[in-house]
Short mmCIF file of C-alpha atoms in Angstrom, two decimals:
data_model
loop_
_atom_site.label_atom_id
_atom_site.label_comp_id
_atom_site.label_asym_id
_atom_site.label_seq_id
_atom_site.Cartn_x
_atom_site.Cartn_y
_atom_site.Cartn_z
CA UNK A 734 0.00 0.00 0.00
CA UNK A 735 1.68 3.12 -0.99
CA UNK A 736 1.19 6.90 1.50
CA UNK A 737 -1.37 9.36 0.64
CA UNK A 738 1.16 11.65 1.39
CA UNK A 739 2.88 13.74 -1.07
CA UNK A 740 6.31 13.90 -1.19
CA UNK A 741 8.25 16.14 -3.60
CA UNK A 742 11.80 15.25 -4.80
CA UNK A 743 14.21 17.73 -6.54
CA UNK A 744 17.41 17.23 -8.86
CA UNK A 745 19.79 20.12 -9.75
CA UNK A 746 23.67 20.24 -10.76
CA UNK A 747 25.78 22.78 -12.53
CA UNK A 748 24.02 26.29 -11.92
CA UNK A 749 21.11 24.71 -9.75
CA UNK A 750 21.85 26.74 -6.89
CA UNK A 751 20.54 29.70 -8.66
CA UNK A 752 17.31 27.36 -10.05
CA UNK A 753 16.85 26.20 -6.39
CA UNK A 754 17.00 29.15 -4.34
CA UNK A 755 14.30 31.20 -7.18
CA UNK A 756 12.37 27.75 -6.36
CA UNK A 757 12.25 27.79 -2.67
CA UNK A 758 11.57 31.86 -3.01
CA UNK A 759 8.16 31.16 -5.21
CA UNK A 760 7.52 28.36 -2.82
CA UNK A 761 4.70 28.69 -0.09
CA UNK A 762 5.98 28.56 3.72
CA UNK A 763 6.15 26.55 5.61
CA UNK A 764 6.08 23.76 2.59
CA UNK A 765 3.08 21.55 3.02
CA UNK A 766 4.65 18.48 1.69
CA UNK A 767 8.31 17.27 2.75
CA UNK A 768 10.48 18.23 -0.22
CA UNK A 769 13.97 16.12 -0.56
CA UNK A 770 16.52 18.12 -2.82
CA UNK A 771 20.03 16.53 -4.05
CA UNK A 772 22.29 18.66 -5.07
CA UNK A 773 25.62 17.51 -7.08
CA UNK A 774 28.09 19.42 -4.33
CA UNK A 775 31.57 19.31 -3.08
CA UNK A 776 32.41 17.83 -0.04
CA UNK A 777 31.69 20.96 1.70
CA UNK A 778 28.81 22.24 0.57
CA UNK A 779 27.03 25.20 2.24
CA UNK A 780 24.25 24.55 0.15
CA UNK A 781 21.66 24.65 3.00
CA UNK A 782 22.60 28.19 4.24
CA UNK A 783 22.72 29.54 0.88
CA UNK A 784 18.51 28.29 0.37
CA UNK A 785 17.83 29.39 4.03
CA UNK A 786 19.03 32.74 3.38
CA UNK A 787 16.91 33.03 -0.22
CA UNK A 788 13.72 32.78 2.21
CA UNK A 789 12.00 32.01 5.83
CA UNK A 790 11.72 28.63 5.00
CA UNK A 791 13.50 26.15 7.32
CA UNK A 792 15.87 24.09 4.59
CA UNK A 793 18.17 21.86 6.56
CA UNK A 794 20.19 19.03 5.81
CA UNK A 795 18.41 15.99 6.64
CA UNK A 796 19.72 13.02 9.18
CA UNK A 797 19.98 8.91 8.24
CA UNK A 798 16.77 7.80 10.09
CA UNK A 799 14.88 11.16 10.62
CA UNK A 800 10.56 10.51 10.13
CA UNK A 801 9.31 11.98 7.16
CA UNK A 802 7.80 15.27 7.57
CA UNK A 803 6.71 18.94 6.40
CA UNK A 804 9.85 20.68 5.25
CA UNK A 805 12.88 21.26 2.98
CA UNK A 806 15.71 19.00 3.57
CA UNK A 807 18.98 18.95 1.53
CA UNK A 808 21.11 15.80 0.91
CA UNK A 809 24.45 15.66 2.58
CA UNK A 810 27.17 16.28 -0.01
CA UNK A 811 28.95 12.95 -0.67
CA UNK A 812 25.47 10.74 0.89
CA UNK A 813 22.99 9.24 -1.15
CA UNK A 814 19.57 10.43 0.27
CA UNK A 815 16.86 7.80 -0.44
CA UNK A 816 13.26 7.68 1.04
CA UNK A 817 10.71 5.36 1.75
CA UNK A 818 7.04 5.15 3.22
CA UNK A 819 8.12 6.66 6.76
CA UNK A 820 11.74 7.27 7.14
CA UNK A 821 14.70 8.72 4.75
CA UNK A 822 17.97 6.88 4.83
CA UNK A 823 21.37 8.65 4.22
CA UNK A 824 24.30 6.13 3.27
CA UNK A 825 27.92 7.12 3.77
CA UNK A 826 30.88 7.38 1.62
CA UNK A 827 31.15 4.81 -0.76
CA UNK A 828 31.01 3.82 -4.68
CA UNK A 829 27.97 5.50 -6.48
CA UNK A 830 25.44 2.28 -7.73
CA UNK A 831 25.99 4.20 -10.79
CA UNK A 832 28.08 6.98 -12.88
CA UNK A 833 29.55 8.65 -10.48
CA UNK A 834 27.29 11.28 -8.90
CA UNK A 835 27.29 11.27 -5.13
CA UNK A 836 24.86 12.33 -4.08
CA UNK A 837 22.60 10.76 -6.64
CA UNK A 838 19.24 12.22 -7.94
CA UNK A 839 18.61 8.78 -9.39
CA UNK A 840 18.78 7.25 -6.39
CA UNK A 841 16.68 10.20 -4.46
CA UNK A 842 14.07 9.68 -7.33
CA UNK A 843 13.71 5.97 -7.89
CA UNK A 844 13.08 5.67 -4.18
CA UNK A 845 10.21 8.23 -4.14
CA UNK A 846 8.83 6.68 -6.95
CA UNK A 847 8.99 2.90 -5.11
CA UNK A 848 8.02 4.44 -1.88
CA UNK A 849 5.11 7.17 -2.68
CA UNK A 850 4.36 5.73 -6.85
CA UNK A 851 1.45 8.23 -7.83
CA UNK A 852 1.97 10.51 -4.71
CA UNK A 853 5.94 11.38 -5.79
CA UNK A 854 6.77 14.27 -7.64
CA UNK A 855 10.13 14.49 -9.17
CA UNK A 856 11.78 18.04 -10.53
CA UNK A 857 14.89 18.61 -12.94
CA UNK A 858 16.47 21.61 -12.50
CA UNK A 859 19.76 22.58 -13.83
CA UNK A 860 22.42 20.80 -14.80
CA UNK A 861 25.15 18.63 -17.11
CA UNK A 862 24.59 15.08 -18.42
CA UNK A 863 21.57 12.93 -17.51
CA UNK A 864 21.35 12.48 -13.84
CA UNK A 865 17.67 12.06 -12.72
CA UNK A 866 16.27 11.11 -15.91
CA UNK A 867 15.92 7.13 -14.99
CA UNK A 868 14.64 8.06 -11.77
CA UNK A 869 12.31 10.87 -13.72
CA UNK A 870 11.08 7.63 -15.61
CA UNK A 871 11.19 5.71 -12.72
CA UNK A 872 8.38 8.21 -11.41
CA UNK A 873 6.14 8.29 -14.19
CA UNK A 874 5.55 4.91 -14.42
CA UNK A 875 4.74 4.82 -11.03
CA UNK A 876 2.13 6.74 -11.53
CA UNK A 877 3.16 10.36 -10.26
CA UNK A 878 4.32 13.87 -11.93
CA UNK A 879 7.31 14.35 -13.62
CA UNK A 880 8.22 18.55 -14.26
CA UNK A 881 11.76 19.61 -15.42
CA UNK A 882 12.88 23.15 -15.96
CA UNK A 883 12.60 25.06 -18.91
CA UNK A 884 15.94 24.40 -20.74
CA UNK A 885 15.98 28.23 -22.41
CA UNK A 886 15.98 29.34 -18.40
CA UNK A 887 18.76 26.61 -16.60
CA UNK A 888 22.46 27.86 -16.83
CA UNK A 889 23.33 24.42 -17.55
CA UNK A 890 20.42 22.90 -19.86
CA UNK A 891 21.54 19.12 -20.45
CA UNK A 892 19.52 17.54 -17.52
CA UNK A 893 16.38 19.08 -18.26
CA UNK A 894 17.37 18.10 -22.15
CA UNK A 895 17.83 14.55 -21.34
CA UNK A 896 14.69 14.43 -19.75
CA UNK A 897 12.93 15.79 -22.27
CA UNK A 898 14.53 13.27 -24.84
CA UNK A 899 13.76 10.29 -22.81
CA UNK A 900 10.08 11.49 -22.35
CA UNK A 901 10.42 11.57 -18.73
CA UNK A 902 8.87 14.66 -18.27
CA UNK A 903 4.78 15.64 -17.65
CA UNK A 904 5.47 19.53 -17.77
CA UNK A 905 8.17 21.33 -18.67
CA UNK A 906 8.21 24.95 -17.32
CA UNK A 907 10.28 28.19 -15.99
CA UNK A 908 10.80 28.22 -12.21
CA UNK A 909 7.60 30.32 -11.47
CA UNK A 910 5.94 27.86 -13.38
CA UNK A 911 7.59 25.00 -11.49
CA UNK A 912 6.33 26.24 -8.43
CA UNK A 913 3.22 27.52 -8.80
CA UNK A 914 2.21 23.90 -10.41
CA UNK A 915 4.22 22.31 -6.97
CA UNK A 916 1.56 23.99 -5.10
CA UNK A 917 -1.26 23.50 -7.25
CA UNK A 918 0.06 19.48 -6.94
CA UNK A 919 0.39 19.76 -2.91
CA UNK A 920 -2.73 20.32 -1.84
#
């Protein structure tokens, strides 16, 4: 039996702190779904106080174990992030299960998608190569909603691209776009 709950996962890389922090900005606060974002990140990524400090919502990085709830929560840089029904899991160091993004939106995605099926929503924002775009599938034919950002608007377009190509993608649409249909999709 999959939740009822809604749970929103989001994919960026190359020039996706820019997409994110216009997200979280057109986003309603506090969120009224848990929202899990990996970002592709050195090891010491301040990528949480840089989204905190775009708006009052509470974006934190999120801890192996923690109970699934309201809020914006950032993967570690160098951790996978996965969810499932109840809990999110955060794995340590080691060899990505594929490529060799760590963290991996893939990973993030596909288990929102085996998790939540219909109730997942999965976003491509910004970015190089094709990151997210098996777990963007992974998604959709689990039944939930697939958006990825307007390519003319990321810095980097080749993620939202490769989503596009692999028809992995429900709506594609700018960042006010993005988030006005989040909202429209969270209640």
């Amino acid at each position: 039996m999959k939740p009822t709950r809604r749970v929103i996962v989001v994919g960026a890389s190359a020039g996706g702190v820019k997409a994110l922090c216009a997200l979280v900005k057109a986003l309603p606060a506090p969120s009224p779904v848990p929202i899990y974002i990996v970002l592709h990140t050195g090891a010491e990524s301040i990528i949480d106080e840089i989204l905190t400090t775009c708006d009052s919502h509470n974006v934190r990085f999120i801890e192996d174990g923690e109970q699934i709830e309201k809020g914006i929560y950032v993967a570690h840089p160098r951790r996978h992030l996965v969810v499932n029904s109840t809990t999110v899991g955060v794995s340590e160091l080691g060899a990505p299960k594929r490529e060799h993004w760590i963290p991996s939106i893939d990973e993030l995605f596909e288990s929102a998608a085996e998790s939540h099926g219909s109730q997942s929503i999965g976003v491509i924002l910004s970015g190089t190569m094709h990151d997210g775009v098996a777990g963007l599938l992974a998604i959709r034919n689990a039944g939930g909603t697939t958006i990825a950002q307007e390519p003319e608007e990321a810095q980097s377009p080749e993620m939202p691209i490769a989503a596009l190509e692999a028809r992995a993608v429900d709506y594609c649409l700018p960042i006010k776009g993005i988030a006005a249909k989040l909202s429209e999709l969270s209640v």
